Amino acid sequence: ADETVDVPGRSVDVVDAVGAGDAFSAAFIASRLWDWPLKNSAEFANAVGGLVAACSGAMPSVRDELAALRDQYTP
């Protein structure tokens, strides 16, 4: 409840920003439910939001990329 982290934004070649905020929120909430540390959750959420923004459409097919990001940020 008292922890804060500062995670810088990521540079992304934006194709379509629709859905990126929702993807960020979903990734952040899921990772907190998985009991990840706050910093890992924030970094993972940034990466997922950026991934979606770099694709066309609000719900792009990014299953493999999402799995790789989850593996990368899992503590």
CSV table of N, CA and C in Angstrom, one decimal:
chain,number,residue,atom,x,y,z
A,1,ALA,N,0.8,-1.2,0.0
A,1,ALA,CA,0.0,0.0,0.0
A,1,ALA,C,0.9,1.3,0.0
A,2,ASP,N,2.1,1.2,0.5
A,2,ASP,CA,2.9,2.4,0.6
A,2,ASP,C,4.0,2.4,-0.5
A,3,GLU,N,4.1,1.3,-1.3
A,3,GLU,CA,5.2,1.2,-2.3
A,3,GLU,C,4.8,2.0,-3.6
A,4,THR,N,5.8,2.7,-4.1
A,4,THR,CA,5.7,3.3,-5.4
A,4,THR,C,6.9,3.0,-6.3
A,5,VAL,N,6.7,2.9,-7.6
A,5,VAL,CA,7.8,2.7,-8.5
A,5,VAL,C,7.7,3.7,-9.6
A,6,ASP,N,8.8,4.0,-10.2
A,6,ASP,CA,8.8,4.9,-11.4
A,6,ASP,C,9.4,4.1,-12.5
A,7,VAL,N,8.6,3.8,-13.5
A,7,VAL,CA,9.0,3.0,-14.7
A,7,VAL,C,8.9,3.9,-15.9
A,8,PRO,N,10.0,4.2,-16.6
A,8,PRO,CA,9.9,5.1,-17.7
A,8,PRO,C,9.1,4.4,-18.9
A,9,GLY,N,8.5,5.2,-19.7
A,9,GLY,CA,7.8,4.8,-20.9
A,9,GLY,C,8.7,4.1,-21.8
A,10,ARG,N,8.2,3.4,-22.8
A,10,ARG,CA,8.9,2.7,-23.8
A,10,ARG,C,8.7,3.3,-25.1
A,11,SER,N,9.7,3.4,-26.0
A,11,SER,CA,9.6,3.9,-27.3
A,11,SER,C,8.9,2.8,-28.2
A,12,VAL,N,7.8,3.2,-28.8
A,12,VAL,CA,7.1,2.3,-29.7
A,12,VAL,C,6.7,2.9,-31.0
A,13,ASP,N,6.8,2.2,-32.1
A,13,ASP,CA,6.3,2.7,-33.3
A,13,ASP,C,4.8,2.3,-33.4
A,14,VAL,N,4.0,3.3,-33.0
A,14,VAL,CA,2.6,3.1,-32.9
A,14,VAL,C,1.9,2.9,-34.2
A,15,VAL,N,1.2,1.9,-34.3
A,15,VAL,CA,0.4,1.6,-35.5
A,15,VAL,C,-1.1,1.9,-35.2
A,16,ASP,N,-1.6,1.6,-34.0
A,16,ASP,CA,-3.0,1.8,-33.6
A,16,ASP,C,-3.0,1.8,-32.1
A,17,ALA,N,-3.3,2.9,-31.5
A,17,ALA,CA,-3.3,3.0,-30.1
A,17,ALA,C,-4.6,2.5,-29.4
A,18,VAL,N,-5.6,2.1,-30.2
A,18,VAL,CA,-6.8,1.6,-29.7
A,18,VAL,C,-6.5,0.3,-28.9
A,19,GLY,N,-6.9,0.2,-27.7
A,19,GLY,CA,-6.8,-1.0,-26.9
A,19,GLY,C,-5.5,-1.1,-26.1
A,20,ALA,N,-4.5,-0.2,-26.3
A,20,ALA,CA,-3.3,-0.2,-25.6
A,20,ALA,C,-3.4,0.1,-24.1
A,21,GLY,N,-4.3,1.0,-23.8
A,21,GLY,CA,-4.6,1.3,-22.4
A,21,GLY,C,-5.2,0.1,-21.7
A,22,ASP,N,-6.2,-0.5,-22.4
A,22,ASP,CA,-6.9,-1.6,-21.8
A,22,ASP,C,-5.9,-2.8,-21.6
A,23,ALA,N,-5.0,-3.0,-22.6
A,23,ALA,CA,-4.0,-4.0,-22.5
A,23,ALA,C,-3.1,-3.8,-21.3
A,24,PHE,N,-2.6,-2.5,-21.1
A,24,PHE,CA,-1.8,-2.1,-20.0
A,24,PHE,C,-2.5,-2.5,-18.7
A,25,SER,N,-3.8,-2.1,-18.6
A,25,SER,CA,-4.5,-2.3,-17.3
A,25,SER,C,-4.7,-3.8,-17.0
A,26,ALA,N,-5.0,-4.5,-18.1
A,26,ALA,CA,-5.2,-6.0,-17.9
A,26,ALA,C,-3.9,-6.7,-17.5
A,27,ALA,N,-2.8,-6.3,-18.1
A,27,ALA,CA,-1.5,-6.9,-17.7
A,27,ALA,C,-1.1,-6.5,-16.3
A,28,PHE,N,-1.4,-5.3,-16.0
A,28,PHE,CA,-1.0,-4.8,-14.6
A,28,PHE,C,-1.8,-5.6,-13.5
A,29,ILE,N,-3.1,-5.6,-13.8
A,29,ILE,CA,-4.0,-6.3,-12.8
A,29,ILE,C,-3.7,-7.8,-12.7
A,30,ALA,N,-3.5,-8.4,-13.8
A,30,ALA,CA,-3.2,-9.9,-13.8
A,30,ALA,C,-1.9,-10.1,-13.1
A,31,SER,N,-0.9,-9.4,-13.4
A,31,SER,CA,0.4,-9.6,-12.7
A,31,SER,C,0.4,-9.3,-11.2
A,32,ARG,N,-0.4,-8.4,-10.8
A,32,ARG,CA,-0.6,-8.2,-9.4
A,32,ARG,C,-1.3,-9.4,-8.7
A,33,LEU,N,-2.3,-9.9,-9.4
A,33,LEU,CA,-3.0,-11.1,-8.9
A,33,LEU,C,-2.1,-12.3,-8.9
A,34,TRP,N,-1.1,-12.3,-9.7
A,34,TRP,CA,-0.1,-13.4,-9.7
A,34,TRP,C,1.0,-13.1,-8.6
A,35,ASP,N,0.8,-12.1,-7.8
A,35,ASP,CA,1.7,-11.7,-6.7
A,35,ASP,C,3.1,-11.3,-7.2
A,36,TRP,N,3.1,-10.7,-8.3
A,36,TRP,CA,4.4,-10.2,-8.8
A,36,TRP,C,4.8,-8.9,-8.0
A,37,PRO,N,6.0,-8.6,-7.9
A,37,PRO,CA,6.4,-7.3,-7.3
A,37,PRO,C,5.9,-6.2,-8.2
A,38,LEU,N,5.7,-5.1,-7.5
A,38,LEU,CA,5.1,-3.9,-8.2
A,38,LEU,C,5.9,-3.5,-9.4
A,39,LYS,N,7.3,-3.5,-9.3
A,39,LYS,CA,8.1,-3.0,-10.4
A,39,LYS,C,8.0,-4.0,-11.6
A,40,ASN,N,8.0,-5.3,-11.4
A,40,ASN,CA,7.8,-6.2,-12.5
A,40,ASN,C,6.4,-6.0,-13.1
A,41,SER,N,5.4,-5.8,-12.3
A,41,SER,CA,4.0,-5.6,-12.9
A,41,SER,C,4.0,-4.3,-13.7
A,42,ALA,N,4.6,-3.3,-13.3
A,42,ALA,CA,4.6,-2.0,-14.1
A,42,ALA,C,5.4,-2.2,-15.4
A,43,GLU,N,6.5,-2.8,-15.3
A,43,GLU,CA,7.3,-3.0,-16.5
A,43,GLU,C,6.6,-4.0,-17.5
A,44,PHE,N,6.0,-5.0,-17.0
A,44,PHE,CA,5.2,-5.9,-17.9
A,44,PHE,C,4.1,-5.2,-18.5
A,45,ALA,N,3.3,-4.4,-17.7
A,45,ALA,CA,2.2,-3.7,-18.3
A,45,ALA,C,2.6,-2.7,-19.4
A,46,ASN,N,3.7,-2.0,-19.1
A,46,ASN,CA,4.2,-1.1,-20.2
A,46,ASN,C,4.6,-1.9,-21.4
A,47,ALA,N,5.2,-3.0,-21.3
A,47,ALA,CA,5.6,-3.8,-22.5
A,47,ALA,C,4.3,-4.3,-23.2
A,48,VAL,N,3.3,-4.8,-22.5
A,48,VAL,CA,2.1,-5.3,-23.1
A,48,VAL,C,1.3,-4.1,-23.8
A,49,GLY,N,1.2,-3.0,-23.2
A,49,GLY,CA,0.6,-1.8,-23.8
A,49,GLY,C,1.3,-1.4,-25.1
A,50,GLY,N,2.6,-1.4,-25.0
A,50,GLY,CA,3.4,-1.1,-26.2
A,50,GLY,C,3.2,-2.1,-27.3
A,51,LEU,N,3.2,-3.4,-27.0
A,51,LEU,CA,3.0,-4.4,-27.9
A,51,LEU,C,1.7,-4.2,-28.7
A,52,VAL,N,0.6,-3.9,-28.0
A,52,VAL,CA,-0.7,-3.7,-28.6
A,52,VAL,C,-0.7,-2.5,-29.5
A,53,ALA,N,-0.1,-1.4,-29.0
A,53,ALA,CA,0.0,-0.2,-29.8
A,53,ALA,C,0.7,-0.3,-31.1
A,54,ALA,N,1.7,-1.3,-31.1
A,54,ALA,CA,2.5,-1.5,-32.3
A,54,ALA,C,1.7,-2.4,-33.3
A,55,CYS,N,0.5,-2.8,-33.0
A,55,CYS,CA,-0.3,-3.7,-33.9
A,55,CYS,C,-1.5,-3.0,-34.3
A,56,SER,N,-2.1,-3.4,-35.4
A,56,SER,CA,-3.4,-2.9,-35.9
A,56,SER,C,-4.6,-3.5,-35.2
A,57,GLY,N,-5.5,-2.7,-34.7
A,57,GLY,CA,-6.7,-3.2,-34.1
A,57,GLY,C,-6.6,-3.2,-32.6
A,58,ALA,N,-7.8,-3.2,-32.0
A,58,ALA,CA,-7.9,-3.2,-30.5
A,58,ALA,C,-7.5,-4.5,-29.9
A,59,MET,N,-7.7,-5.6,-30.6
A,59,MET,CA,-7.4,-7.0,-30.1
A,59,MET,C,-6.6,-7.8,-31.1
A,60,PRO,N,-5.3,-7.4,-31.3
A,60,PRO,CA,-4.5,-8.1,-32.2
A,60,PRO,C,-4.1,-9.5,-31.7
A,61,SER,N,-3.8,-10.3,-32.6
A,61,SER,CA,-3.3,-11.7,-32.2
A,61,SER,C,-1.9,-11.6,-31.8
A,62,VAL,N,-1.6,-11.6,-30.5
A,62,VAL,CA,-0.3,-11.5,-30.0
A,62,VAL,C,0.1,-12.6,-28.9
A,63,ARG,N,-0.6,-13.7,-29.1
A,63,ARG,CA,-0.4,-14.8,-28.1
A,63,ARG,C,1.0,-15.1,-27.8
A,64,ASP,N,1.8,-15.4,-28.8
A,64,ASP,CA,3.2,-15.8,-28.6
A,64,ASP,C,4.0,-14.7,-28.0
A,65,GLU,N,3.8,-13.5,-28.5
A,65,GLU,CA,4.6,-12.3,-28.0
A,65,GLU,C,4.2,-12.1,-26.5
A,66,LEU,N,2.9,-12.2,-26.2
A,66,LEU,CA,2.5,-12.0,-24.8
A,66,LEU,C,3.1,-13.1,-23.9
A,67,ALA,N,3.2,-14.3,-24.4
A,67,ALA,CA,3.8,-15.4,-23.6
A,67,ALA,C,5.3,-15.1,-23.3
A,68,ALA,N,5.9,-14.6,-24.4
A,68,ALA,CA,7.4,-14.3,-24.2
A,68,ALA,C,7.6,-13.1,-23.2
A,69,LEU,N,6.7,-12.1,-23.3
A,69,LEU,CA,6.8,-11.0,-22.3
A,69,LEU,C,6.5,-11.5,-20.9
A,70,ARG,N,5.6,-12.4,-20.7
A,70,ARG,CA,5.3,-12.9,-19.4
A,70,ARG,C,6.5,-13.7,-18.9
A,71,ASP,N,7.1,-14.5,-19.7
A,71,ASP,CA,8.3,-15.2,-19.3
A,71,ASP,C,9.4,-14.2,-18.9
A,72,GLN,N,9.6,-13.2,-19.7
A,72,GLN,CA,10.6,-12.2,-19.5
A,72,GLN,C,10.5,-11.5,-18.2
A,73,TYR,N,9.3,-11.1,-17.8
A,73,TYR,CA,9.1,-10.3,-16.6
A,73,TYR,C,8.7,-11.1,-15.4
A,74,THR,N,8.4,-12.4,-15.5
A,74,THR,CA,8.1,-13.2,-14.3
A,74,THR,C,9.2,-13.2,-13.3
A,75,PRO,N,8.9,-12.9,-12.1
A,75,PRO,CA,10.0,-12.8,-11.1
A,75,PRO,C,10.5,-14.2,-10.7
